[in-house]
XYZ file of C-alpha atoms in Angstrom:
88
model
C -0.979 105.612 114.371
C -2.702 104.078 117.405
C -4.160 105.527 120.403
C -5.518 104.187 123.760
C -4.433 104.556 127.010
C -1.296 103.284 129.704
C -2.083 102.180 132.871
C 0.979 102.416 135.511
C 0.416 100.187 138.817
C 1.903 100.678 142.061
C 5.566 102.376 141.581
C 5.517 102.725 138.131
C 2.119 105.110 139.081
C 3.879 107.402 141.676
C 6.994 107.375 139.482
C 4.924 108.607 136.691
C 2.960 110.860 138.990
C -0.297 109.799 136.774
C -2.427 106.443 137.273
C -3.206 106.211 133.313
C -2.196 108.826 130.566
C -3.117 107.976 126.210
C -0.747 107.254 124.089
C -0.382 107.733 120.077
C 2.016 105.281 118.938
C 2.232 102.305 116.385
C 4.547 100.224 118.950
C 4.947 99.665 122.444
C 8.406 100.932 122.459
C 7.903 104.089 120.741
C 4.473 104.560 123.245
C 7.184 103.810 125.917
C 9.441 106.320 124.588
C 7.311 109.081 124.088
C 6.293 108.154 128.107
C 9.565 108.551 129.362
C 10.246 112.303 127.318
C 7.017 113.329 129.170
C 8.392 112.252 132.438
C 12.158 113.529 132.097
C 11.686 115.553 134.889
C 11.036 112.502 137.106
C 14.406 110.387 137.080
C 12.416 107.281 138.970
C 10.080 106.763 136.334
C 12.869 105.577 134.012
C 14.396 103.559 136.467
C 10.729 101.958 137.649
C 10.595 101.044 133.786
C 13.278 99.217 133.299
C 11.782 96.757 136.157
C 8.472 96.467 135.081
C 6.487 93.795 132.975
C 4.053 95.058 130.563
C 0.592 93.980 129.399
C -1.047 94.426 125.702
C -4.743 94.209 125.608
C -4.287 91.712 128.757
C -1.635 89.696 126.841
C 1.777 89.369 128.597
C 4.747 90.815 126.573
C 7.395 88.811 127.800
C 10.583 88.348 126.333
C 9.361 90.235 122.561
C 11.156 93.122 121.850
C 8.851 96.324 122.540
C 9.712 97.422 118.737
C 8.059 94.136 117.359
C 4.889 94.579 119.584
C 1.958 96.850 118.085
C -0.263 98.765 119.652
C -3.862 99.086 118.789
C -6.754 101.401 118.281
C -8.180 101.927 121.620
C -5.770 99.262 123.334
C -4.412 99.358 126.772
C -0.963 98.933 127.860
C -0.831 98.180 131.548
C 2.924 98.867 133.015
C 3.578 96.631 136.171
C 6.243 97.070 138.209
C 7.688 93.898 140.521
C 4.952 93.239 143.527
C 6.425 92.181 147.020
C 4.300 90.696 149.737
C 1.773 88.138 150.217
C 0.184 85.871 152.374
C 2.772 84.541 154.800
């Protein structure tokens, strides 16, 4: 079992109510999962999730599937929601 921390960025961080909390989890999905049962009580974290991109030790996880990506020792998982703006 892994541990290290999540990061959450913009909405995902007032969804979540945290900037960064640890996680203990051999996959991103299951560190995802045992995210959202911490935050039940805040229905827009879930839906801030299902919009965000996610980074593994600064590695995009795309298209993988969250069950096939694994989580290391002391890793980071950084959870980015969509960003709007920008120089006009």
């Amino acid at each position: 079992m892994a541990s290290g921390t999540i990061r959450y960025w913009a909405a995902a961080k007032a969804a979540a109510g945290t900037a960064e909390e640890r996680y203990e989890a051999p996959t991103l999905a299951s560190a995802l999962a045992a995210a959202r049962d911490r935050h039940a009580d805040r229905p827009e974290f879930e839906r801030v999730l299902l919009r965000c991109s996610f980074l593994v030790d600064g590695r995009q996880v795309g298209p993988r599937a969250h069950e096939q990506v694994r989580l290391a020792d002391g890793g980071t998982v950084e959870v980015l929601p969509p960003f709007a703006g920008g120089a006009r």
